[in-house]
Short mmCIF file of C-alpha atoms and ligand atoms in Angstrom, two decimals:
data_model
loop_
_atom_site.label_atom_id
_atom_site.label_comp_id
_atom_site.label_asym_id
_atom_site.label_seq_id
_atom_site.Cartn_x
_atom_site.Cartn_y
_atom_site.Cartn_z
CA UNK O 1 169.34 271.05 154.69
CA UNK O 2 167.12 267.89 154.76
CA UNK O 3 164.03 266.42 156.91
CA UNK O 4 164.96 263.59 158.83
CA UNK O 5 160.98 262.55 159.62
CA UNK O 6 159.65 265.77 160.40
CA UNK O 7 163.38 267.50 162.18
CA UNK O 8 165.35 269.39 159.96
CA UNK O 9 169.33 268.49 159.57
CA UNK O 10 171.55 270.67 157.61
CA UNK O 11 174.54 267.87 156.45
CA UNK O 12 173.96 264.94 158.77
CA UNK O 13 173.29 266.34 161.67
CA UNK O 14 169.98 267.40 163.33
CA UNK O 15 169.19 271.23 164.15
CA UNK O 16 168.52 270.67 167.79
CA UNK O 17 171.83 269.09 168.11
CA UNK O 18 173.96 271.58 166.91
CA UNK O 19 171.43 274.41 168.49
CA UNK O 20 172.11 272.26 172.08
CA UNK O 21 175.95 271.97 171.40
CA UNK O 22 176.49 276.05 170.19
CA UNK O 23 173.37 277.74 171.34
CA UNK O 24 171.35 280.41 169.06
CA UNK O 25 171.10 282.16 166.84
CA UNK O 26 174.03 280.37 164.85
CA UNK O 27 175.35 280.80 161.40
CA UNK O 28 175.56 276.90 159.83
CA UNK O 29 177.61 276.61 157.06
CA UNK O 30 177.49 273.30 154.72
CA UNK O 31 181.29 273.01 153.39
CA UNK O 32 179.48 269.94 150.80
CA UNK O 33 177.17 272.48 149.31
CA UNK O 34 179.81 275.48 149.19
CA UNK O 35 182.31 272.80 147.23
CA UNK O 36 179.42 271.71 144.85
CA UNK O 37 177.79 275.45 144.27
CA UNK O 38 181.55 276.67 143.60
CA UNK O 39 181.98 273.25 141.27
CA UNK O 40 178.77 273.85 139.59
CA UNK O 41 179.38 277.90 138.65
CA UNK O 42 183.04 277.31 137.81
CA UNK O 43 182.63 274.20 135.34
CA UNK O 44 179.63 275.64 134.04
CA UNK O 45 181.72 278.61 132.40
CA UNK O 46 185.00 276.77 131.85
CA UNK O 47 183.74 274.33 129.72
CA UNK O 48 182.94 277.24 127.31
CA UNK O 49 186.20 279.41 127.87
CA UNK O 50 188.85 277.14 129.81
CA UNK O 51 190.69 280.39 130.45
CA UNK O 52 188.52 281.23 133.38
CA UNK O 53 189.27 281.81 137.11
CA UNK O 54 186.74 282.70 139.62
CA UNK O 55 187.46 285.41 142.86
CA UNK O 56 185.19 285.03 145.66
CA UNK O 57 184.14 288.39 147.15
CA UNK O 58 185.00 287.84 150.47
CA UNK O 59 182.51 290.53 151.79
CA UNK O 60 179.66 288.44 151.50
CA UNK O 61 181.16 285.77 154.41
CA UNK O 62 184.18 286.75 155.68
CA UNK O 63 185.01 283.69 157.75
CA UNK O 64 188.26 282.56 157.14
CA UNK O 65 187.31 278.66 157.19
CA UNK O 66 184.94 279.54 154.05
CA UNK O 67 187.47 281.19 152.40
CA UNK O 68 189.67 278.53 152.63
CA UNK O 69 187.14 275.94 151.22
CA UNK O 70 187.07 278.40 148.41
CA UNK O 71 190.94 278.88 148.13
CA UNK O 72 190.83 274.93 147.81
CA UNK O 73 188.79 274.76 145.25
CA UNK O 74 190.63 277.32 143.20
CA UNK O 75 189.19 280.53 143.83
CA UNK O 76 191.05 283.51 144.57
CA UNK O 77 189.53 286.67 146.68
CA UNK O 78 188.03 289.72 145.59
CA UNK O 79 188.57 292.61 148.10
CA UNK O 80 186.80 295.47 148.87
CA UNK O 81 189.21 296.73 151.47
CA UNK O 82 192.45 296.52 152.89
CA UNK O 83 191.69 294.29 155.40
CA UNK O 84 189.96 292.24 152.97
CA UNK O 85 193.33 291.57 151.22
CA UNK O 86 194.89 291.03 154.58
CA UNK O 87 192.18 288.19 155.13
CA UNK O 88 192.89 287.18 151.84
CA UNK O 89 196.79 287.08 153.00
CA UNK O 90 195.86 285.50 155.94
CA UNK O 91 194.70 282.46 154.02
CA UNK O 92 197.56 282.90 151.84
CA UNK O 93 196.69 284.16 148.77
CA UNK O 94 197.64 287.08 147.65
CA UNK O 95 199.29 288.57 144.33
CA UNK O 96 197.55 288.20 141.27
CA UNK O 97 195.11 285.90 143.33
CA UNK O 98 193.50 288.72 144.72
CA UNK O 99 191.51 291.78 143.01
CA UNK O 100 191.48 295.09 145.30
CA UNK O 101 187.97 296.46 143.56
CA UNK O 102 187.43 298.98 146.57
CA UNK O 103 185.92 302.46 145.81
CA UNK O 104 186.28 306.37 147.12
CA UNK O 105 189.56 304.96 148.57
CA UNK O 106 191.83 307.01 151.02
CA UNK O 107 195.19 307.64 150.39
CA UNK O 108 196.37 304.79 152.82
CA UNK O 109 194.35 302.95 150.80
CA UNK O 110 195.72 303.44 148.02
CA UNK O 111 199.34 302.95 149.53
CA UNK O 112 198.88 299.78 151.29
CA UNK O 113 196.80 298.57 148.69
CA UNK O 114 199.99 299.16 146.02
CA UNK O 115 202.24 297.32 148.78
CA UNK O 116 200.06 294.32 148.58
CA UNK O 117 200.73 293.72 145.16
CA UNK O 118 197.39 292.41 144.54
CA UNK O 119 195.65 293.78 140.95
CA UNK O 120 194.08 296.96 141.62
CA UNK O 121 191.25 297.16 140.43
CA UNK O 122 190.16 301.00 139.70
CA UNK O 123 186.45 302.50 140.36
CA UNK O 124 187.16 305.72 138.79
CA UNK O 125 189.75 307.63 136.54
CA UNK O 126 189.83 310.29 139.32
CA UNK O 127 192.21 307.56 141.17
CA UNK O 128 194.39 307.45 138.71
CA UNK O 129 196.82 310.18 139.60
CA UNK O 130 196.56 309.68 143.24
CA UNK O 131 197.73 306.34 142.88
CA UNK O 132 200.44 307.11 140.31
CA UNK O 133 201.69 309.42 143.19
CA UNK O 134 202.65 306.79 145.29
CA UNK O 135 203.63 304.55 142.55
CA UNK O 136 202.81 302.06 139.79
CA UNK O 137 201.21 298.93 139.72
CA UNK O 138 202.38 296.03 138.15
CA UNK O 139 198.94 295.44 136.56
CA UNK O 140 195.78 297.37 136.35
CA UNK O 141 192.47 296.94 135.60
CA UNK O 142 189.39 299.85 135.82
CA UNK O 143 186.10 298.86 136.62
CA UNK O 144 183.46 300.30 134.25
CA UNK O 145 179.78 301.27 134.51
CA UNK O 146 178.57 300.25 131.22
CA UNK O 147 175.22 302.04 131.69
CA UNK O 148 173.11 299.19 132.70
CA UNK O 149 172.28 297.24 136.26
CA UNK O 150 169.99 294.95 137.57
CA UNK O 151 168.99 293.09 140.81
CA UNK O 152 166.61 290.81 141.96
CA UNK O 153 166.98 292.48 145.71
CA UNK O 154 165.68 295.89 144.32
CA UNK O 155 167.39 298.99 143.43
CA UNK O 156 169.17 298.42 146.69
CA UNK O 157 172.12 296.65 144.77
CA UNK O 158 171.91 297.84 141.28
CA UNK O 159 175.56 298.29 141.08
CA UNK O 160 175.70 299.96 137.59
CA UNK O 161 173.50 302.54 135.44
CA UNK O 162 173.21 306.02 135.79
CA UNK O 163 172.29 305.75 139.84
CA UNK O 164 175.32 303.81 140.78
CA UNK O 165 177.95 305.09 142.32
CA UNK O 166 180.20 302.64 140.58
CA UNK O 167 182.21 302.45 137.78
CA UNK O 168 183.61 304.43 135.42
CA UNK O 169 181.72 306.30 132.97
CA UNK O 170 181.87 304.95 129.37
CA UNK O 171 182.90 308.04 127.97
CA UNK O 172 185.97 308.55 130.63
CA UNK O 173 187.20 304.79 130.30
CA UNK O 174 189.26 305.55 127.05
CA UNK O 175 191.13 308.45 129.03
CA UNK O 176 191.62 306.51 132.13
CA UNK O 177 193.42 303.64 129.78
CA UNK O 178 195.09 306.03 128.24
CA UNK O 179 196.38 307.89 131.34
CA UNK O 180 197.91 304.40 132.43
CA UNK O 181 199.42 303.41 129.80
CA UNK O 182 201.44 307.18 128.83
CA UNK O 183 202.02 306.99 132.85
CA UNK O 184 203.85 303.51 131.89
CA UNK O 185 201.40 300.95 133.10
CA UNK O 186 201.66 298.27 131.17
CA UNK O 187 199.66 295.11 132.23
CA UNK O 188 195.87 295.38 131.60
CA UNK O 189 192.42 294.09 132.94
CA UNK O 190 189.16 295.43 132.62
CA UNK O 191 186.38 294.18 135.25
CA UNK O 192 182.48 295.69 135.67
CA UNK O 193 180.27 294.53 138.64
CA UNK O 194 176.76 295.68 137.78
CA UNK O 195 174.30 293.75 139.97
CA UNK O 196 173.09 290.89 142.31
CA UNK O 197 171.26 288.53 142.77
CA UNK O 198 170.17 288.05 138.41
CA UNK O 199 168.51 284.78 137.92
CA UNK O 200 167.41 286.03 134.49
CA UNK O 201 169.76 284.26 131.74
CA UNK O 202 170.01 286.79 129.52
CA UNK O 203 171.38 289.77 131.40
CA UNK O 204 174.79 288.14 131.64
CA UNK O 205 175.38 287.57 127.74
CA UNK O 206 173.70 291.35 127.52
CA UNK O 207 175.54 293.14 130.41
CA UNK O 208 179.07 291.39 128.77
CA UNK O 209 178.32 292.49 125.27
CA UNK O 210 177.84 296.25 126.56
CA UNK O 211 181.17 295.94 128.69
CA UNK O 212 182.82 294.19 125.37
CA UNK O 213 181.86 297.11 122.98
CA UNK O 214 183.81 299.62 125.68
CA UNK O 215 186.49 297.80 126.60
CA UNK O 216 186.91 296.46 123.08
CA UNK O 217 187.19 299.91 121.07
CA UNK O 218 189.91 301.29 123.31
CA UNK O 219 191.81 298.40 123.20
CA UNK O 220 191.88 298.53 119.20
CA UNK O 221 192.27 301.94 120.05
CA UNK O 222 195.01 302.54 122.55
CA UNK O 223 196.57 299.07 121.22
CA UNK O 224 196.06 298.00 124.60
CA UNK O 225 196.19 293.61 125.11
CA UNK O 226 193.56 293.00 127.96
CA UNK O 227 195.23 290.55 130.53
CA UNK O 228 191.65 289.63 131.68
CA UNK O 229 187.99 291.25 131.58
CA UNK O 230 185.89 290.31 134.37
CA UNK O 231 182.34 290.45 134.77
CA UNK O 232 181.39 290.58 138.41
CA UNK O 233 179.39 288.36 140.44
CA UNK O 234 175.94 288.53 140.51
CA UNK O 235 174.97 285.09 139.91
CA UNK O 236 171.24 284.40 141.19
CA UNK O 237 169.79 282.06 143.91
CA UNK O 238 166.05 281.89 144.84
CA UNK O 239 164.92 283.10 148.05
CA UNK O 240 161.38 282.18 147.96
CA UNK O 241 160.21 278.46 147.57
CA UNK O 242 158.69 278.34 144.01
CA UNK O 243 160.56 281.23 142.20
CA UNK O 244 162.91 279.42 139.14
CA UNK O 245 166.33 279.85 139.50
CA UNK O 246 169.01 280.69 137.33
CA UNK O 247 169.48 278.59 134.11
CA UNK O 248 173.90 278.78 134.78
CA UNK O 249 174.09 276.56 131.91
CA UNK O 250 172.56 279.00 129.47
CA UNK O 251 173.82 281.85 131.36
CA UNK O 252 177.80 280.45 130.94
CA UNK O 253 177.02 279.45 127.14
CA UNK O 254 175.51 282.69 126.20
CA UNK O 255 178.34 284.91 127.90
CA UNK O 256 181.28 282.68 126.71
CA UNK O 257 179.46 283.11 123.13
CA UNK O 258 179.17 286.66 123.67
CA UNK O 259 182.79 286.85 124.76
CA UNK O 260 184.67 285.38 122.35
CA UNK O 261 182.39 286.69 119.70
CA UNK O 262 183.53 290.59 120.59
CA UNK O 263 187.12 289.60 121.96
CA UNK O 264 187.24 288.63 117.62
CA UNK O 265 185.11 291.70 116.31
CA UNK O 266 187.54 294.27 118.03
CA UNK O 267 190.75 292.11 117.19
CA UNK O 268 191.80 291.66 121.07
CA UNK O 269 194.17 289.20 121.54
CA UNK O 270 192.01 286.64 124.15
CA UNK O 271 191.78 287.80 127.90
CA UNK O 272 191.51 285.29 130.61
CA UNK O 273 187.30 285.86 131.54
CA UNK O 274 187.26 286.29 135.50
CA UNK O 275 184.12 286.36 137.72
CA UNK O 276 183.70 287.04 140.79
CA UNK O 277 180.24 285.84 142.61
CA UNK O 278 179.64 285.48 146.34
CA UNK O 279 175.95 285.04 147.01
CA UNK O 280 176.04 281.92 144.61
CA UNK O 281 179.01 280.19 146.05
CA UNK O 282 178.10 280.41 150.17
CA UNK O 283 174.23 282.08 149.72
CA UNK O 284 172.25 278.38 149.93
CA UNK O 285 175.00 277.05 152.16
CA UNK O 286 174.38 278.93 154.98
CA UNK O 287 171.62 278.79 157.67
CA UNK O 288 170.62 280.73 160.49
CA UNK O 289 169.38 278.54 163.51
CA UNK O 290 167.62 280.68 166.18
CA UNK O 291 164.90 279.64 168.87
CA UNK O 292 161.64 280.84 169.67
CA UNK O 293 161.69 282.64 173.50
CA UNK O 294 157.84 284.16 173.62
CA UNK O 295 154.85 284.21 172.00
CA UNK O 296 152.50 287.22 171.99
CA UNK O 297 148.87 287.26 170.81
CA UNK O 298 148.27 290.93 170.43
CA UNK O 299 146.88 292.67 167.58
CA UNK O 300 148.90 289.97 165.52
CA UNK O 301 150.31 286.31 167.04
CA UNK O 302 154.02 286.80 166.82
CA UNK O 303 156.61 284.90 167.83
CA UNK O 304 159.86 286.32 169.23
CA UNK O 305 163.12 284.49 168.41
CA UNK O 306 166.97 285.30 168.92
CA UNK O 307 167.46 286.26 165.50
CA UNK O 308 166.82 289.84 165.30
CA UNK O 309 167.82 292.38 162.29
CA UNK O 310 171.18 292.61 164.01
CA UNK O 311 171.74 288.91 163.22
CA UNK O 312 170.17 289.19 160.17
CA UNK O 313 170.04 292.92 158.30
CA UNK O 314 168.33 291.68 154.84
CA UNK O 315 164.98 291.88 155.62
CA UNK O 316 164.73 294.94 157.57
CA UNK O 317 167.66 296.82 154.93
CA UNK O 318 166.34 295.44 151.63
CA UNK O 319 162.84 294.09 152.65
CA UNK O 320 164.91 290.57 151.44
CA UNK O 321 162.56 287.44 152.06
CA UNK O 322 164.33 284.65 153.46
CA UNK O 323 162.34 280.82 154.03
CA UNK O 324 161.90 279.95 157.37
CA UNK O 325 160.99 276.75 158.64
CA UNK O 326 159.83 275.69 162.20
CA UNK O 327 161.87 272.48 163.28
CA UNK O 328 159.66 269.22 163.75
CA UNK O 329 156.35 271.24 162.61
CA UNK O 330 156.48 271.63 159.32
CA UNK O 331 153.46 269.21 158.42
CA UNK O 332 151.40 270.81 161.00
CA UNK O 333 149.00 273.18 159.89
CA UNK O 334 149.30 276.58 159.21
CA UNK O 335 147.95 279.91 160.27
CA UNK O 336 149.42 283.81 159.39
CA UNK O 337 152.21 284.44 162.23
CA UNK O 338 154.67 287.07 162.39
CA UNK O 339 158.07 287.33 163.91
CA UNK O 340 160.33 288.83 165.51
CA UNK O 341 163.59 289.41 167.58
CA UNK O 342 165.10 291.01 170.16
CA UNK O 343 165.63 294.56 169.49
CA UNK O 344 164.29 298.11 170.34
CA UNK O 345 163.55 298.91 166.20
CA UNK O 346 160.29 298.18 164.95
CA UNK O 347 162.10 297.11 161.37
CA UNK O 348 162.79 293.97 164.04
CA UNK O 349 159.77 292.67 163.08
CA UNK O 350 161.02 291.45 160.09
CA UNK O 351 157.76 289.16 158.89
CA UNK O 352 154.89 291.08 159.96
CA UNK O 353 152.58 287.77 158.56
CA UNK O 354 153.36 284.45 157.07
CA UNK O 355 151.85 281.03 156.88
CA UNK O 356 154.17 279.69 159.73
CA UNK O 357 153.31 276.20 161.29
CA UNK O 358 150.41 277.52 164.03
CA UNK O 359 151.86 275.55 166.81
CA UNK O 360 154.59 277.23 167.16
CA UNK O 361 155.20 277.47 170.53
CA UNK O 362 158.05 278.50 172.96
CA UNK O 363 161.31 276.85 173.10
CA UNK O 364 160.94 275.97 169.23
CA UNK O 365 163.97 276.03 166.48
CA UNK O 366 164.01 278.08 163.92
CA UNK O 367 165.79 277.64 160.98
CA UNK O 368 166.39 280.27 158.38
CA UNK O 369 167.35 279.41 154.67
CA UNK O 370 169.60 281.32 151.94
CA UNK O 371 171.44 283.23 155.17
CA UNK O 372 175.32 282.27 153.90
CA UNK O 373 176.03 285.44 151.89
CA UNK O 374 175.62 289.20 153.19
CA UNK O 375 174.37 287.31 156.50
CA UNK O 376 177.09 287.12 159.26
CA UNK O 377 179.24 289.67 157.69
CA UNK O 378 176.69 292.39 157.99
CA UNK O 379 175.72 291.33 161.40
CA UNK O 380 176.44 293.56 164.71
CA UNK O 381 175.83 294.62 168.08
CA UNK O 382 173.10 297.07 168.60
CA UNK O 383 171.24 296.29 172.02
CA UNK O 384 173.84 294.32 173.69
CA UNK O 385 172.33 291.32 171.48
CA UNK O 386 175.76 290.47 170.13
CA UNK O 387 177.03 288.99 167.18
CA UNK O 388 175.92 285.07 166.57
CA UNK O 389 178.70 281.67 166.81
CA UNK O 390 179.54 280.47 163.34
CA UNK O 391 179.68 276.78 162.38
CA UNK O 392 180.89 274.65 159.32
CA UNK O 393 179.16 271.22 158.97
CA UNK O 394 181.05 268.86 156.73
CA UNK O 395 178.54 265.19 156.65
CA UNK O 396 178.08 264.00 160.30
CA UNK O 397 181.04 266.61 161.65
CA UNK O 398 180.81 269.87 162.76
CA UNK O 399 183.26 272.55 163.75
CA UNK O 400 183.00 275.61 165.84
CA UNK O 401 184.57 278.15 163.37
CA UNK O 402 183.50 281.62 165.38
CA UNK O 403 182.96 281.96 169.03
CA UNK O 404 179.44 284.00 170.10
CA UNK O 405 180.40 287.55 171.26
CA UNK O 406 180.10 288.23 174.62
CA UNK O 407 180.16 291.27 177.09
CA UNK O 408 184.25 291.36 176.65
CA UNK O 409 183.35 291.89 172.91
CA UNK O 410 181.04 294.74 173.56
CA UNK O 411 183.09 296.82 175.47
CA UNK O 412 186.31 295.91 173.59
CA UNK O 413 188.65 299.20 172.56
CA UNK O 414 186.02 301.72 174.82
CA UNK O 415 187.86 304.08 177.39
CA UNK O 416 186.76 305.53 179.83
CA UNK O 417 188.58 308.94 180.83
CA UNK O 418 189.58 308.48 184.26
CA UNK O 419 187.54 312.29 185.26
CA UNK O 420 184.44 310.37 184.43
CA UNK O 421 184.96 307.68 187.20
CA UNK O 422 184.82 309.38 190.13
C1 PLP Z 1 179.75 292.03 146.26
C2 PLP Z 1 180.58 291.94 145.07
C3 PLP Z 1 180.63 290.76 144.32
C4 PLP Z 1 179.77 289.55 144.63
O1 PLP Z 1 178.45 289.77 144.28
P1 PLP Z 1 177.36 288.59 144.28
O2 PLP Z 1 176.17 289.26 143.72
O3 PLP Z 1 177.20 288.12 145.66
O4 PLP Z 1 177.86 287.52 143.37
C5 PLP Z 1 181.50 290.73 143.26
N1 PLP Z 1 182.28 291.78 142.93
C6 PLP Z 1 182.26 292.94 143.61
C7 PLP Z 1 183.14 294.04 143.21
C8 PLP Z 1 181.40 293.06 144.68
O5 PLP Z 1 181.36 294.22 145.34
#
């Protein structure tokens, strides 16, 4: 995104342009910044241990014209579902290119996740012997809850500690190892996931050394060679203007350190390191463009725009802050607004009061920052205020990459029994 005079343009092309050629609210991608953010994260930690791959977790934006810009710059796909891998197949990868790291899994699951043959990726030891029922896996990794988590979007997505519901306890992840390898497993990984959004440092080189120290004692124990250890995503943005961002520089040198350091104090012959981040590859590449339809001076001024929780869940699910900017006003001054969307749900009003440009008025653009990860993909249809278009800008081009749902969508896969139509 960039000010052209006082309009905003994300790539080269102006807001109102792409908001007049694919309507609001819209999704904007930037393929440039997705390319350099995935650039940035994967030469920051390869330069310390060239043995690294990255997996983008698809979950966080599922379009398959992101994943492919991903895919092309040598990602593969983490998967938190079957149809995740089947996206994943669908922009061909698939095999060891792909990590199935989904949790409480069925049975069918568990079977077509086994057919894939992409690395399964275990949440608990419990698994184990329903999986070995329906056969075994070429290679397999467990994902461990080494006891500590942390988040910068709350307790919301502390993925590990002791009120996670990931992960595999420390004290069970000998057994499960063991289990797999007397069951005749015998490829290895190891892989922990324990929070988002972490702009502190230090917490990767800390997290890596507790998941090192588990992973490392039953592999001198069970004389187990790890294949690859990987340690999540989680890689930090800033949401708010001002707040510092990640150092990834110290963050990759630190965790490399702490990596090799253990992989030689337990004796393990050296794992590929995998990561897996989302929110740092696509989160500051994706915008949400919306436009103002009514203002309301009531006991607060608000203005009501097409993007409503449904378009955008953060705010109103994690109390997330996300930037928004009024197109062409910016330098005008400012007054406390709120705003709004669309929908019957009072956690709609997802700013209740911010310093907002105070002529705002009706029939202005809206554009909202940091909305490329956990964005679109949460997105749905409550109201009849269906899902938003998706677009990719790449420099002066862009590319219609998901149509807006309409009433077709809404009603798609209902029936109606024929009794109730007379
Ligand atoms: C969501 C998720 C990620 C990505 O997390 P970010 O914080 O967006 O980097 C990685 N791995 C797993 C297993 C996940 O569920």
């Amino acid at each position: 995104m960039k000010f052209i005079g006082d309009k905003i343009a994300i790539g080269e092309i102006p807001v109102s342009e792409l908001a007049e050629r694919f309507g609001t609210p819209t999704y904007v991608y930037d393929e440039q910044k997705i390319r350099k953010n995935y650039r940035r994260a994967f030469n920051a930690f390869a330069k310390h241990y060239p043995d690294f791959k990255m997996f983008y977790a698809v979950k966080s934006c599922n379009n398959p014209a992101i994943v492919n810009i991903l895919r092309q710059e040598g990602a593969g796909v983490d998967a938190a579902s079957v149809n995740e891998i089947l996206l994943a197949k669908h922009v061909g990868l698939g095999g060891e290119d792909v990590m199935f790291s989904g949790n409480f899994l069925s049975d069918e699951d568990i079977r077509q996740g086994l057919e894939s043959g992409v690395i399964f990726n275990l949440d608990d030891i419990s698994i184990l012997p329903r999986l070995l029922k329906f056969g075994k896996p070429e290679i397999l990794s467990f994902r461990v809850n080494p006891g500590y988590g942390k988040s910068n979007v709350g307790e919301f997505v502390t993925n590990a500690g002791p009120n996670a519901k990931f992960g595999i306890h420390p004290d069970k992840v000998m057994d499960a190892y063991r289990m797999a390898k007397e069951a005749g497993v015998k490829r290895f990984g190891a892989h922990m996931m324990t929070g988002s959004c972490i702009t502190d440092a230090e917490y990767f080189p800390f997290v890596t050394g507790l998941l090192m120290d588990i992973i490392g004692k039953a592999g001198r124990e069970l004389k187990i060679d790890f294949e690859f250890i990987d340690l999540g995503g989680g890689l930090g943005i800033p949401y708010k203007p001002g707040e510092a961002a990640l150092d990834l520089e110290k963050a990759a040198e630190l965790t490399a350190k702490m990596f090799r350091d253990k992989v030689a104090e337990y004796g393990l012959k050296p794992p590929q390191l995998k990561m897996e981040p989302a929110r740092y590859f696509v989160g500051n590449a994706g915008y949400i463009i919306g436009r103002v339809h009514s203002i309301k001076e009531s006991y607060k001024k608000i203005a009501g725009t097409d993007i409503g929780m449904n378009t955008l869940a953060r705010p109103a699910m994690y109390g997330s802050y996300h930037h928004i900017y009024v197109d062409g006003k910016e330098q005008d001054p400012r007054a406390a607004i709120g705003l709004c969307g669309q929908l019957c749900e009072n956690t709609d009003f997802w700013v209740k009061e911010r310093e907002l440009p105070s002529t705002i008025a009706e029939g202005d653009l809206v554009v909202v920052e940091n909305a490329g990860a956990y964005g679109f993909g949460m997105s749905y249809q409550y109201n009849g205020r269906l899902r938003p278009a998706e677009v990719l800008v790449n420099g002066d081009e862009a590319t219609l990459i998901r149509t807006r749902e309409d009433f077709d969508d809404m009603i798609r896969h209902t029936f109606v029994p024929s009794r109730l139509k007379s």
